[in-house]
mmCIF file of C-alpha atoms in Angstrom:
data_model
loop_
_atom_site.group_PDB
_atom_site.id
_atom_site.type_symbol
_atom_site.label_atom_id
_atom_site.label_comp_id
_atom_site.label_asym_id
_atom_site.label_seq_id
_atom_site.Cartn_x
_atom_site.Cartn_y
_atom_site.Cartn_z
ATOM 1 C CA MET A 385 0.000 0.000 0.000
ATOM 2 C CA ARG A 386 1.332 3.455 -0.917
ATOM 3 C CA ILE A 387 -0.211 6.515 0.741
ATOM 4 C CA ALA A 388 0.038 10.196 -0.202
ATOM 5 C CA MET A 389 -0.229 12.221 3.006
ATOM 6 C CA ILE A 390 -0.722 15.955 2.700
ATOM 7 C CA SER A 391 0.362 18.431 5.352
ATOM 8 C CA MET A 392 0.571 21.617 3.335
ATOM 9 C CA HIS A 393 0.801 24.339 5.967
ATOM 10 C CA THR A 394 3.398 22.791 8.268
ATOM 11 C CA SER A 395 6.091 20.175 7.830
ATOM 12 C CA PRO A 396 5.920 17.136 10.125
ATOM 13 C CA ILE A 397 9.684 17.374 10.665
ATOM 14 C CA GLU A 398 9.594 20.982 11.888
ATOM 15 C CA GLN A 399 10.175 21.752 15.569
ATOM 16 C CA PRO A 400 6.833 21.564 17.444
ATOM 17 C CA GLY A 401 5.981 24.484 19.696
ATOM 18 C CA SER A 402 6.727 27.380 17.374
ATOM 19 C CA GLY A 403 5.127 28.940 14.334
ATOM 20 C CA ASP A 404 2.411 26.645 13.035
ATOM 21 C CA ALA A 405 4.141 23.494 14.242
ATOM 22 C CA GLY A 406 2.331 21.778 17.078
ATOM 23 C CA GLY A 407 0.441 18.650 17.993
ATOM 24 C CA MET A 408 -0.523 17.968 14.389
ATOM 25 C CA ASN A 409 3.153 17.752 13.424
ATOM 26 C CA VAL A 410 3.732 15.247 16.228
ATOM 27 C CA TYR A 411 0.694 13.257 15.111
ATOM 28 C CA VAL A 412 1.590 13.133 11.421
ATOM 29 C CA ILE A 413 5.246 12.141 11.786
ATOM 30 C CA ASN A 414 4.568 9.518 14.446
ATOM 31 C CA VAL A 415 1.684 7.758 12.712
ATOM 32 C CA ALA A 416 3.635 7.906 9.435
ATOM 33 C CA ARG A 417 6.669 6.296 11.093
ATOM 34 C CA GLN A 418 4.546 3.512 12.523
ATOM 35 C CA LEU A 419 2.680 2.969 9.262
ATOM 36 C CA ALA A 420 6.034 2.657 7.480
ATOM 37 C CA ARG A 421 7.216 0.128 10.063
ATOM 38 C CA GLN A 422 4.004 -1.808 9.467
ATOM 39 C CA GLY A 423 4.722 -2.095 5.746
ATOM 40 C CA VAL A 424 2.931 0.962 4.303
ATOM 41 C CA ASP A 425 4.860 3.274 1.958
ATOM 42 C CA VAL A 426 4.156 6.876 2.976
ATOM 43 C CA ASP A 427 5.025 10.103 1.155
ATOM 44 C CA ILE A 428 4.184 13.271 3.093
ATOM 45 C CA TYR A 429 3.770 16.369 0.926
ATOM 46 C CA THR A 430 4.384 19.736 2.562
ATOM 47 C CA ARG A 431 5.179 23.277 1.430
ATOM 48 C CA ALA A 432 8.894 24.106 1.243
ATOM 49 C CA THR A 433 9.846 26.918 3.634
ATOM 50 C CA ARG A 434 13.616 27.086 3.009
ATOM 51 C CA PRO A 435 15.828 26.011 0.089
ATOM 52 C CA SER A 436 18.214 24.036 2.313
ATOM 53 C CA GLN A 437 15.536 21.423 2.990
ATOM 54 C CA GLY A 438 15.982 19.666 -0.330
ATOM 55 C CA GLU A 439 13.080 18.318 -2.362
ATOM 56 C CA ILE A 440 13.053 14.816 -0.864
ATOM 57 C CA VAL A 441 13.867 13.981 2.760
ATOM 58 C CA GLU A 442 14.293 10.261 3.449
ATOM 59 C CA VAL A 443 13.066 9.998 7.046
ATOM 60 C CA GLU A 444 13.396 6.230 7.321
ATOM 61 C CA PRO A 445 12.669 3.202 5.118
ATOM 62 C CA ARG A 446 9.254 3.569 3.422
ATOM 63 C CA LEU A 447 8.798 7.151 4.714
ATOM 64 C CA ARG A 448 9.663 10.339 2.823
ATOM 65 C CA VAL A 449 8.831 14.013 3.206
ATOM 66 C CA ILE A 450 8.426 15.827 -0.130
ATOM 67 C CA ASN A 451 8.952 19.613 -0.052
ATOM 68 C CA ILE A 452 6.894 21.346 -2.746
ATOM 69 C CA VAL A 453 7.822 24.903 -3.711
ATOM 70 C CA ALA A 454 4.689 27.086 -3.617
ATOM 71 C CA GLY A 455 5.146 30.799 -3.097
ATOM 72 C CA PRO A 456 8.051 32.408 -1.243
ATOM 73 C CA TYR A 457 9.944 30.287 1.254
ATOM 74 C CA GLU A 458 9.367 32.752 4.064
ATOM 75 C CA GLY A 459 6.986 35.562 4.925
ATOM 76 C CA LEU A 460 3.676 33.786 4.334
ATOM 77 C CA SER A 461 1.361 33.406 7.313
ATOM 78 C CA LYS A 462 -1.021 30.470 7.580
ATOM 79 C CA GLU A 463 -3.852 32.873 6.796
ATOM 80 C CA GLU A 464 -2.191 33.704 3.449
ATOM 81 C CA LEU A 465 -1.560 30.112 2.401
ATOM 82 C CA PRO A 466 -4.903 29.688 0.555
ATOM 83 C CA THR A 467 -3.368 31.905 -2.144
ATOM 84 C CA GLN A 468 -0.790 29.164 -2.770
ATOM 85 C CA MET A 469 -3.052 26.113 -2.872
ATOM 86 C CA VAL A 470 -3.096 26.026 -6.678
ATOM 87 C CA ALA A 471 0.694 26.373 -6.866
ATOM 88 C CA PHE A 472 1.131 23.673 -4.227
ATOM 89 C CA THR A 473 -1.272 21.291 -5.961
ATOM 90 C CA GLY A 474 0.399 21.926 -9.312
ATOM 91 C CA GLY A 475 3.839 21.237 -7.866
ATOM 92 C CA LEU A 476 2.597 18.060 -6.199
ATOM 93 C CA VAL A 477 0.990 16.765 -9.395
ATOM 94 C CA GLN A 478 4.150 17.557 -11.357
ATOM 95 C CA PHE A 479 6.330 15.707 -8.832
ATOM 96 C CA VAL A 480 4.108 12.631 -8.961
ATOM 97 C CA LYS A 481 4.087 12.650 -12.757
ATOM 98 C CA CYS A 482 7.846 13.161 -13.110
ATOM 99 C CA HIS A 483 8.646 10.356 -10.689
ATOM 100 C CA GLY A 484 6.050 7.944 -12.103
ATOM 101 C CA LEU A 485 4.340 7.506 -8.742
ATOM 102 C CA HIS A 486 1.006 5.804 -8.136
ATOM 103 C CA TYR A 487 -0.867 5.939 -4.852
ATOM 104 C CA ASP A 488 -3.662 3.846 -3.424
ATOM 105 C CA LEU A 489 -5.136 6.483 -1.139
ATOM 106 C CA ILE A 490 -4.839 10.125 -0.004
ATOM 107 C CA HIS A 491 -4.809 11.188 3.653
ATOM 108 C CA SER A 492 -5.015 14.948 4.217
ATOM 109 C CA HIS A 493 -4.410 16.787 7.483
ATOM 110 C CA TYR A 494 -6.074 20.153 8.304
ATOM 111 C CA TRP A 495 -8.485 21.996 6.059
ATOM 112 C CA LEU A 496 -5.882 23.558 3.722
ATOM 113 C CA SER A 497 -4.480 20.133 2.890
ATOM 114 C CA GLY A 498 -8.005 18.786 2.676
ATOM 115 C CA GLN A 499 -8.864 21.161 -0.138
ATOM 116 C CA VAL A 500 -5.797 19.915 -2.037
ATOM 117 C CA GLY A 501 -6.704 16.314 -1.247
ATOM 118 C CA TRP A 502 -10.257 16.823 -2.477
ATOM 119 C CA LEU A 503 -8.967 17.968 -5.872
ATOM 120 C CA LEU A 504 -6.501 15.069 -6.092
ATOM 121 C CA ARG A 505 -9.240 12.622 -5.109
ATOM 122 C CA ASP A 506 -11.232 13.613 -8.181
ATOM 123 C CA LEU A 507 -8.160 13.906 -10.411
ATOM 124 C CA TRP A 508 -6.702 10.511 -9.512
ATOM 125 C CA GLY A 509 -9.921 8.662 -8.639
ATOM 126 C CA LEU A 510 -8.609 7.662 -5.206
ATOM 127 C CA PRO A 511 -10.335 7.530 -1.808
ATOM 128 C CA LEU A 512 -9.755 10.581 0.406
ATOM 129 C CA VAL A 513 -9.269 10.155 4.154
ATOM 130 C CA HIS A 514 -9.312 13.488 5.972
ATOM 131 C CA THR A 515 -8.310 14.471 9.515
ATOM 132 C CA ALA A 516 -9.305 18.017 10.504
ATOM 133 C CA HIS A 517 -7.310 18.213 13.781
ATOM 134 C CA THR A 518 -9.144 21.454 14.596
ATOM 135 C CA LEU A 519 -12.459 22.862 13.384
ATOM 136 C CA ALA A 520 -13.369 26.508 12.851
ATOM 137 C CA ALA A 521 -16.838 26.167 14.370
ATOM 138 C CA VAL A 522 -15.450 24.537 17.519
ATOM 139 C CA LYS A 523 -12.595 27.025 17.886
ATOM 140 C CA ASN A 524 -15.042 29.921 17.567
ATOM 141 C CA GLN A 525 -17.317 28.344 20.148
ATOM 142 C CA TYR A 526 -14.557 27.992 22.750
ATOM 143 C CA ARG A 527 -12.217 30.888 21.956
ATOM 144 C CA SER A 528 -11.451 33.504 24.589
ATOM 145 C CA GLY A 529 -13.243 36.827 24.308
ATOM 146 C CA ASP A 530 -10.223 38.679 22.881
ATOM 147 C CA ASP A 531 -9.025 35.903 20.543
ATOM 148 C CA THR A 532 -9.303 36.212 16.755
ATOM 149 C CA GLN A 533 -12.331 34.479 15.259
ATOM 150 C CA GLU A 534 -11.815 31.831 12.586
ATOM 151 C CA SER A 535 -13.051 32.943 9.187
ATOM 152 C CA GLU A 536 -16.305 31.939 7.563
ATOM 153 C CA ALA A 537 -14.252 30.986 4.484
ATOM 154 C CA ARG A 538 -12.452 28.316 6.514
ATOM 155 C CA ARG A 539 -15.734 26.990 7.894
ATOM 156 C CA ILE A 540 -17.154 26.705 4.366
ATOM 157 C CA CYS A 541 -14.046 24.838 3.176
ATOM 158 C CA GLU A 542 -14.379 22.444 6.117
ATOM 159 C CA GLN A 543 -18.019 21.860 5.253
ATOM 160 C CA GLN A 544 -17.017 20.955 1.701
ATOM 161 C CA LEU A 545 -14.542 18.406 3.036
ATOM 162 C CA VAL A 546 -17.104 16.867 5.357
ATOM 163 C CA ASP A 547 -19.438 16.538 2.379
ATOM 164 C CA ASN A 548 -16.848 15.081 -0.011
ATOM 165 C CA ALA A 549 -14.218 13.092 1.919
ATOM 166 C CA ASP A 550 -14.727 9.345 1.873
ATOM 167 C CA VAL A 551 -13.596 8.888 5.494
ATOM 168 C CA LEU A 552 -13.300 11.421 8.321
ATOM 169 C CA VAL A 553 -10.802 10.360 10.974
ATOM 170 C CA VAL A 554 -11.172 12.044 14.379
ATOM 171 C CA ASN A 555 -9.286 11.790 17.678
ATOM 172 C CA THR A 556 -12.236 11.316 20.038
ATOM 173 C CA GLU A 557 -15.947 10.610 20.185
ATOM 174 C CA GLN A 558 -16.423 14.259 21.186
ATOM 175 C CA GLU A 559 -14.826 15.353 17.935
ATOM 176 C CA ALA A 560 -17.177 13.017 16.077
ATOM 177 C CA ARG A 561 -20.116 14.681 17.828
ATOM 178 C CA ASP A 562 -18.725 18.097 16.885
ATOM 179 C CA LEU A 563 -18.612 17.106 13.220
ATOM 180 C CA ILE A 564 -22.197 15.881 13.335
ATOM 181 C CA ARG A 565 -23.484 18.897 15.271
ATOM 182 C CA HIS A 566 -21.663 21.707 13.461
ATOM 183 C CA TYR A 567 -21.199 20.207 9.973
ATOM 184 C CA ASP A 568 -24.040 17.684 9.678
ATOM 185 C CA ALA A 569 -21.512 14.906 9.015
ATOM 186 C CA ASP A 570 -22.711 11.424 8.133
ATOM 187 C CA PRO A 571 -21.830 9.284 11.207
ATOM 188 C CA SER A 572 -21.070 6.307 8.967
ATOM 189 C CA HIS A 573 -18.192 8.276 7.410
ATOM 190 C CA ILE A 574 -16.486 8.955 10.772
ATOM 191 C CA GLN A 575 -13.795 6.767 12.339
ATOM 192 C CA VAL A 576 -12.205 7.415 15.751
ATOM 193 C CA VAL A 577 -8.454 6.869 16.147
ATOM 194 C CA SER A 578 -6.923 7.990 19.434
ATOM 195 C CA PRO A 579 -3.444 9.547 19.157
ATOM 196 C CA GLY A 580 -0.558 8.084 21.091
ATOM 197 C CA ALA A 581 2.642 8.993 22.872
ATOM 198 C CA ASP A 582 6.225 7.880 22.436
ATOM 199 C CA THR A 583 6.355 5.882 25.651
ATOM 200 C CA GLU A 584 9.927 4.768 24.939
ATOM 201 C CA LEU A 585 11.154 8.367 24.939
ATOM 202 C CA PHE A 586 8.773 9.891 27.480
ATOM 203 C CA THR A 587 9.518 7.954 30.649
ATOM 204 C CA PRO A 588 9.636 8.969 34.317
ATOM 205 C CA GLY A 589 13.314 8.291 34.809
ATOM 206 C CA SER A 590 14.654 8.352 38.371
ATOM 207 C CA ASP A 591 14.958 10.967 41.106
ATOM 208 C CA ARG A 592 18.481 11.525 39.818
ATOM 209 C CA ASN A 593 17.050 12.280 36.336
ATOM 210 C CA THR A 594 14.706 14.861 37.869
ATOM 211 C CA GLU A 595 17.527 16.505 39.799
ATOM 212 C CA ARG A 596 19.722 16.608 36.694
ATOM 213 C CA SER A 597 16.857 18.071 34.643
ATOM 214 C CA ARG A 598 16.370 20.848 37.190
ATOM 215 C CA ARG A 599 20.076 21.630 37.354
ATOM 216 C CA GLU A 600 20.293 21.812 33.561
ATOM 217 C CA LEU A 601 17.304 24.187 33.506
ATOM 218 C CA GLY A 602 18.587 26.259 36.429
ATOM 219 C CA ILE A 603 15.593 25.474 38.641
ATOM 220 C CA PRO A 604 15.989 25.290 42.452
ATOM 221 C CA LEU A 605 15.821 21.654 43.532
ATOM 222 C CA HIS A 606 13.342 22.313 46.345
ATOM 223 C CA ALA A 607 10.961 24.608 44.458
ATOM 224 C CA LYS A 608 7.584 23.415 43.209
ATOM 225 C CA VAL A 609 7.453 23.670 39.415
ATOM 226 C CA VAL A 610 4.488 24.054 37.061
ATOM 227 C CA ALA A 611 5.246 23.799 33.337
ATOM 228 C CA PHE A 612 3.393 24.859 30.203
ATOM 229 C CA VAL A 613 4.502 23.319 26.887
ATOM 230 C CA GLY A 614 3.034 24.523 23.601
ATOM 231 C CA ARG A 615 2.660 27.394 21.197
ATOM 232 C CA LEU A 616 2.287 30.861 22.667
ATOM 233 C CA GLN A 617 -1.140 31.764 21.364
ATOM 234 C CA LYS A 618 -4.325 32.776 23.113
ATOM 235 C CA PHE A 619 -6.139 29.556 22.242
ATOM 236 C CA LYS A 620 -3.539 27.546 24.198
ATOM 237 C CA GLY A 621 -4.077 29.719 27.287
ATOM 238 C CA PRO A 622 -0.534 30.431 28.580
ATOM 239 C CA ASP A 623 -1.893 33.651 30.114
ATOM 240 C CA VAL A 624 -4.322 31.539 32.167
ATOM 241 C CA LEU A 625 -1.394 29.828 33.901
ATOM 242 C CA ILE A 626 0.464 33.115 34.414
ATOM 243 C CA ARG A 627 -2.564 34.737 36.061
ATOM 244 C CA ALA A 628 -3.234 31.641 38.182
ATOM 245 C CA ALA A 629 0.364 31.636 39.428
ATOM 246 C CA ALA A 630 0.054 35.326 40.292
ATOM 247 C CA GLU A 631 -3.097 34.505 42.267
ATOM 248 C CA LEU A 632 -1.196 31.819 44.190
ATOM 249 C CA PHE A 633 1.456 34.366 45.161
ATOM 250 C CA ARG A 634 -1.229 36.887 46.116
ATOM 251 C CA ARG A 635 -2.610 34.291 48.536
ATOM 252 C CA ASP A 636 0.812 33.241 49.790
ATOM 253 C CA PRO A 637 3.742 35.571 48.949
ATOM 254 C CA GLU A 638 6.208 33.074 50.454
ATOM 255 C CA ARG A 639 5.192 30.207 48.173
ATOM 256 C CA ASN A 640 8.265 28.521 46.649
ATOM 257 C CA LEU A 641 6.951 28.174 43.106
ATOM 258 C CA ARG A 642 8.500 28.410 39.654
ATOM 259 C CA VAL A 643 6.632 28.465 36.341
ATOM 260 C CA ILE A 644 8.245 27.273 33.102
ATOM 261 C CA ILE A 645 6.702 28.288 29.779
ATOM 262 C CA CYS A 646 8.265 26.389 26.884
ATOM 263 C CA GLY A 647 7.151 27.363 23.394
ATOM 264 C CA GLY A 648 7.289 29.930 20.638
ATOM 265 C CA PRO A 649 4.805 32.488 19.302
ATOM 266 C CA SER A 650 2.160 31.402 16.830
ATOM 267 C CA GLY A 651 -0.878 32.756 15.044
ATOM 268 C CA ALA A 652 -1.933 36.180 13.845
ATOM 269 C CA ASP A 653 -0.405 37.820 16.953
ATOM 270 C CA ALA A 654 2.875 35.950 16.540
ATOM 271 C CA SER A 655 4.825 37.541 19.373
ATOM 272 C CA SER A 656 5.723 36.418 22.854
ATOM 273 C CA GLU A 657 6.078 39.987 24.119
ATOM 274 C CA SER A 658 2.503 40.190 25.370
ATOM 275 C CA TYR A 659 3.181 37.235 27.705
ATOM 276 C CA HIS A 660 6.459 38.715 28.911
ATOM 277 C CA ALA A 661 4.622 42.002 29.512
ATOM 278 C CA LEU A 662 1.902 40.227 31.484
ATOM 279 C CA VAL A 663 4.538 38.590 33.689
ATOM 280 C CA ARG A 664 6.134 41.987 34.373
ATOM 281 C CA GLU A 665 2.762 43.613 35.001
ATOM 282 C CA LEU A 666 1.877 40.977 37.609
ATOM 283 C CA GLY A 667 5.271 41.208 39.289
ATOM 284 C CA MET A 668 6.135 37.620 38.377
ATOM 285 C CA SER A 669 9.476 38.100 36.613
ATOM 286 C CA CYS A 670 11.404 36.282 39.343
ATOM 287 C CA HIS A 671 9.056 33.302 39.237
ATOM 288 C CA VAL A 672 8.361 32.712 35.518
ATOM 289 C CA ARG A 673 10.929 31.507 33.006
ATOM 290 C CA PHE A 674 10.412 31.369 29.251
ATOM 291 C CA LEU A 675 12.172 28.680 27.215
ATOM 292 C CA GLN A 676 12.425 28.236 23.462
ATOM 293 C CA PRO A 677 10.723 25.169 21.898
ATOM 294 C CA ARG A 678 12.655 21.955 22.440
ATOM 295 C CA PRO A 679 12.877 18.739 20.407
ATOM 296 C CA PRO A 680 11.219 15.710 22.026
ATOM 297 C CA GLU A 681 14.471 14.253 23.353
ATOM 298 C CA GLU A 682 15.016 17.504 25.310
ATOM 299 C CA LEU A 683 11.361 18.115 26.113
ATOM 300 C CA VAL A 684 11.279 15.037 28.325
ATOM 301 C CA SER A 685 13.625 16.837 30.728
ATOM 302 C CA ILE A 686 11.087 19.633 31.170
ATOM 303 C CA TYR A 687 8.312 17.148 31.900
ATOM 304 C CA ARG A 688 10.526 15.381 34.446
ATOM 305 C CA ALA A 689 11.581 18.664 36.066
ATOM 306 C CA ALA A 690 7.956 19.709 36.618
ATOM 307 C CA ASP A 691 5.730 18.749 39.530
ATOM 308 C CA ILE A 692 2.670 19.567 37.416
ATOM 309 C CA VAL A 693 2.122 20.217 33.710
ATOM 310 C CA ALA A 694 -0.688 22.686 32.998
ATOM 311 C CA VAL A 695 -2.784 22.473 29.821
ATOM 312 C CA PRO A 696 -5.140 25.496 29.993
ATOM 313 C CA SER A 697 -6.248 25.395 26.333
ATOM 314 C CA TYR A 698 -9.663 26.688 25.323
ATOM 315 C CA ASN A 699 -10.083 23.502 23.299
ATOM 316 C CA GLU A 700 -7.955 20.508 22.312
ATOM 317 C CA SER A 701 -8.915 17.774 19.875
ATOM 318 C CA PHE A 702 -6.959 15.436 22.153
ATOM 319 C CA GLY A 703 -4.042 16.947 24.091
ATOM 320 C CA LEU A 704 -0.744 15.295 23.210
ATOM 321 C CA VAL A 705 1.221 17.390 25.710
ATOM 322 C CA ALA A 706 -0.967 16.018 28.504
ATOM 323 C CA LEU A 707 -0.242 12.455 27.379
ATOM 324 C CA GLU A 708 3.514 13.020 27.019
ATOM 325 C CA ALA A 709 3.681 14.604 30.482
ATOM 326 C CA GLN A 710 1.864 11.672 32.046
ATOM 327 C CA ALA A 711 4.109 9.187 30.270
ATOM 328 C CA SER A 712 6.998 11.069 31.889
ATOM 329 C CA GLY A 713 5.451 10.547 35.324
ATOM 330 C CA THR A 714 4.051 14.055 35.820
ATOM 331 C CA PRO A 715 0.399 14.703 36.730
ATOM 332 C CA VAL A 716 -1.589 17.185 34.664
ATOM 333 C CA VAL A 717 -3.993 19.995 35.468
ATOM 334 C CA ALA A 718 -6.015 20.612 32.299
ATOM 335 C CA ALA A 719 -9.087 22.431 31.098
ATOM 336 C CA ARG A 720 -12.217 20.297 30.862
ATOM 337 C CA VAL A 721 -12.516 20.749 27.098
ATOM 338 C CA GLY A 722 -12.308 18.666 23.917
ATOM 339 C CA GLY A 723 -10.343 15.448 24.262
ATOM 340 C CA LEU A 724 -8.560 16.387 27.492
ATOM 341 C CA PRO A 725 -11.032 14.428 29.683
ATOM 342 C CA ILE A 726 -9.859 11.345 27.764
ATOM 343 C CA ALA A 727 -6.167 12.208 27.830
ATOM 344 C CA VAL A 728 -6.309 12.872 31.598
ATOM 345 C CA ALA A 729 -7.916 10.429 34.035
ATOM 346 C CA GLU A 730 -9.585 12.888 36.399
ATOM 347 C CA GLY A 731 -8.764 12.278 40.060
ATOM 348 C CA GLU A 732 -6.264 9.568 39.124
ATOM 349 C CA THR A 733 -3.604 11.192 36.947
ATOM 350 C CA GLY A 734 -4.535 14.845 37.334
ATOM 351 C CA GLU A 735 -7.345 17.360 37.636
ATOM 352 C CA LEU A 736 -9.735 18.961 35.158
ATOM 353 C CA VAL A 737 -10.750 22.597 35.590
ATOM 354 C CA GLU A 738 -14.041 24.156 34.574
ATOM 355 C CA GLY A 739 -13.475 27.472 32.822
ATOM 356 C CA HIS A 740 -10.350 29.603 32.700
ATOM 357 C CA SER A 741 -10.572 31.954 35.656
ATOM 358 C CA ALA A 742 -7.398 32.637 37.623
ATOM 359 C CA ALA A 743 -9.135 31.672 40.871
ATOM 360 C CA ALA A 744 -10.334 28.270 39.612
ATOM 361 C CA TRP A 745 -6.911 27.436 38.190
ATOM 362 C CA ALA A 746 -5.124 28.617 41.331
ATOM 363 C CA ASP A 747 -7.396 26.379 43.420
ATOM 364 C CA ALA A 748 -6.667 23.309 41.274
ATOM 365 C CA LEU A 749 -2.918 23.911 41.178
ATOM 366 C CA ALA A 750 -2.761 24.542 44.934
ATOM 367 C CA ARG A 751 -4.553 21.308 45.745
ATOM 368 C CA LEU A 752 -1.832 19.271 44.052
ATOM 369 C CA LEU A 753 1.128 21.489 44.879
ATOM 370 C CA ASP A 754 0.287 21.338 48.587
ATOM 371 C CA ASP A 755 -0.502 17.609 48.723
ATOM 372 C CA ASP A 756 2.728 15.760 47.988
ATOM 373 C CA ASP A 757 1.308 12.286 48.600
ATOM 374 C CA THR A 758 -1.587 12.727 46.169
ATOM 375 C CA ARG A 759 0.585 14.394 43.549
ATOM 376 C CA ILE A 760 3.220 11.651 43.671
ATOM 377 C CA ALA A 761 0.565 8.921 43.508
ATOM 378 C CA MET A 762 -1.006 10.627 40.485
ATOM 379 C CA GLY A 763 2.386 10.765 38.764
ATOM 380 C CA GLU A 764 2.821 7.025 39.236
ATOM 381 C CA ALA A 765 -0.689 6.312 37.957
ATOM 382 C CA ALA A 766 -0.100 8.659 35.011
ATOM 383 C CA VAL A 767 2.620 6.409 33.581
ATOM 384 C CA HIS A 768 0.243 3.430 33.477
ATOM 385 C CA HIS A 769 -2.548 5.561 32.007
ATOM 386 C CA ALA A 770 -0.319 6.874 29.202
ATOM 387 C CA ALA A 771 0.854 3.342 28.397
ATOM 388 C CA ARG A 772 -2.673 2.614 27.114
ATOM 389 C CA PHE A 773 -1.999 4.921 24.176
ATOM 390 C CA SER A 774 0.657 4.131 21.578
ATOM 391 C CA TRP A 775 1.419 5.381 18.083
ATOM 392 C CA ALA A 776 1.775 1.786 16.894
ATOM 393 C CA ALA A 777 -1.825 1.105 17.918
ATOM 394 C CA SER A 778 -2.974 4.346 16.249
ATOM 395 C CA ALA A 779 -1.215 3.399 13.018
ATOM 396 C CA SER A 780 -2.651 -0.124 13.099
ATOM 397 C CA LEU A 781 -6.174 1.298 13.318
ATOM 398 C CA LEU A 782 -5.415 3.715 10.484
ATOM 399 C CA ARG A 783 -4.091 0.906 8.321
ATOM 400 C CA ASP A 784 -7.351 -1.009 8.838
ATOM 401 C CA ILE A 785 -9.316 2.121 7.913
ATOM 402 C CA TYR A 786 -7.207 2.521 4.773
ATOM 403 C CA GLN A 787 -7.918 -1.085 3.766
ATOM 404 C CA GLN A 788 -11.652 -0.495 4.156
ATOM 405 C CA ALA A 789 -11.423 2.763 2.205
ATOM 406 C CA LEU A 790 -9.744 1.006 -0.728
ATOM 407 C CA ALA A 791 -13.057 -0.753 -1.361
ATOM 408 C CA ILE A 792 -14.776 2.620 -1.903
ATOM 409 C CA GLU A 793 -15.502 3.308 -5.563
ATOM 410 C CA VAL A 794 -14.584 6.908 -6.328
ATOM 411 C CA PRO A 795 -16.597 8.130 -9.336
ATOM 412 C CA ASP A 796 -14.501 9.341 -12.247
ATOM 413 C CA CYS A 797 -15.176 12.584 -14.103
ATOM 414 C CA HIS A 798 -17.528 10.933 -16.614
ATOM 415 C CA GLN A 799 -19.652 9.413 -13.844
ATOM 416 C CA ARG A 800 -19.798 12.733 -11.972
ATOM 417 C CA HIS A 801 -20.796 14.559 -15.147
ATOM 418 C CA ALA A 802 -23.525 12.001 -15.864
ATOM 419 C CA ALA A 803 -24.781 12.293 -12.287
ATOM 420 C CA GLY A 804 -24.854 16.087 -12.545
ATOM 421 C CA ALA A 805 -26.751 15.920 -15.804
#
């Protein structure tokens, strides 16, 4: 089986946590690796963002990333990428033709790639599997009051994909319900595949590992540490954690607490300065440390160094950071939104918070920070909980879905014309 995966707006081999690289990048590269190891040939098509990348990147046997030139390498925001969809599709088609490639199926990720996949589906007569990862209607429903609203144009494009994709793969049952509620999706077209975590990389380690991680990060060994890992954008809620930490210090100025925020700016307001300014405004400069995005093999040190990982997003289709943290033996305090109630076992591996008020988040953080026995027990349980999710299992389910999709008869142009007539 040979699969054409499309991830137009962000490369799966880019550093997660900055720009437009995030959980979707982690998802795509990990399921692609596991599919390749299970005998599926996978080519991932993405837009080239620098000439040094090369056209073809051999990731491992059976897995390649193909960089398609479409528009300038730099300077294009995600919001401007629709202007390059024709150029990207043309470059992709040309690459396939020049290399004599034939695919069995297309799997697109995110709505921009979905629009490309929809065209290729009709051009090549192949089944289209689509994974949205996020949905405009859901993001608009849960966004903070001062966050930018997703465009109606995006929502319309997503509706077209729901209407035309042969299979819609989602992370959770909640996401399936969102598709049905907001986009009138046919339930028979939806398949649920839970994401996983790299449980060989993300492990608890020993007390010595934790001490070393803190020394490397310059964190006092006896401080309590709360970490945020992700892109610095309003939808991810880093300001929620900052305000909650300030509330904890307002209640107890002597609290020995450090906050780590690891990630880079993303989105229309792509700057971290507003978060630095908020820290200064709240008098938290001595207690909050900002770190640049880290590759997974370094990120595990941050998870191990933390007593709690906070995930205050306004919505998450699943919450990979929460799963990675738990695999590393760290309990999670997360917002009760999207797939986070599945990623976090409430009361066993962490806590879920209703809403995003500083007071509610301060209460939840304080309960675990001040109860060492419960927090340590949750960290131990978290490792076992995370072990239930693996990328190999996710890929195996996807492979089964692909096999079923191959039986779908995609009408060619003559059939579609006859049907329209």
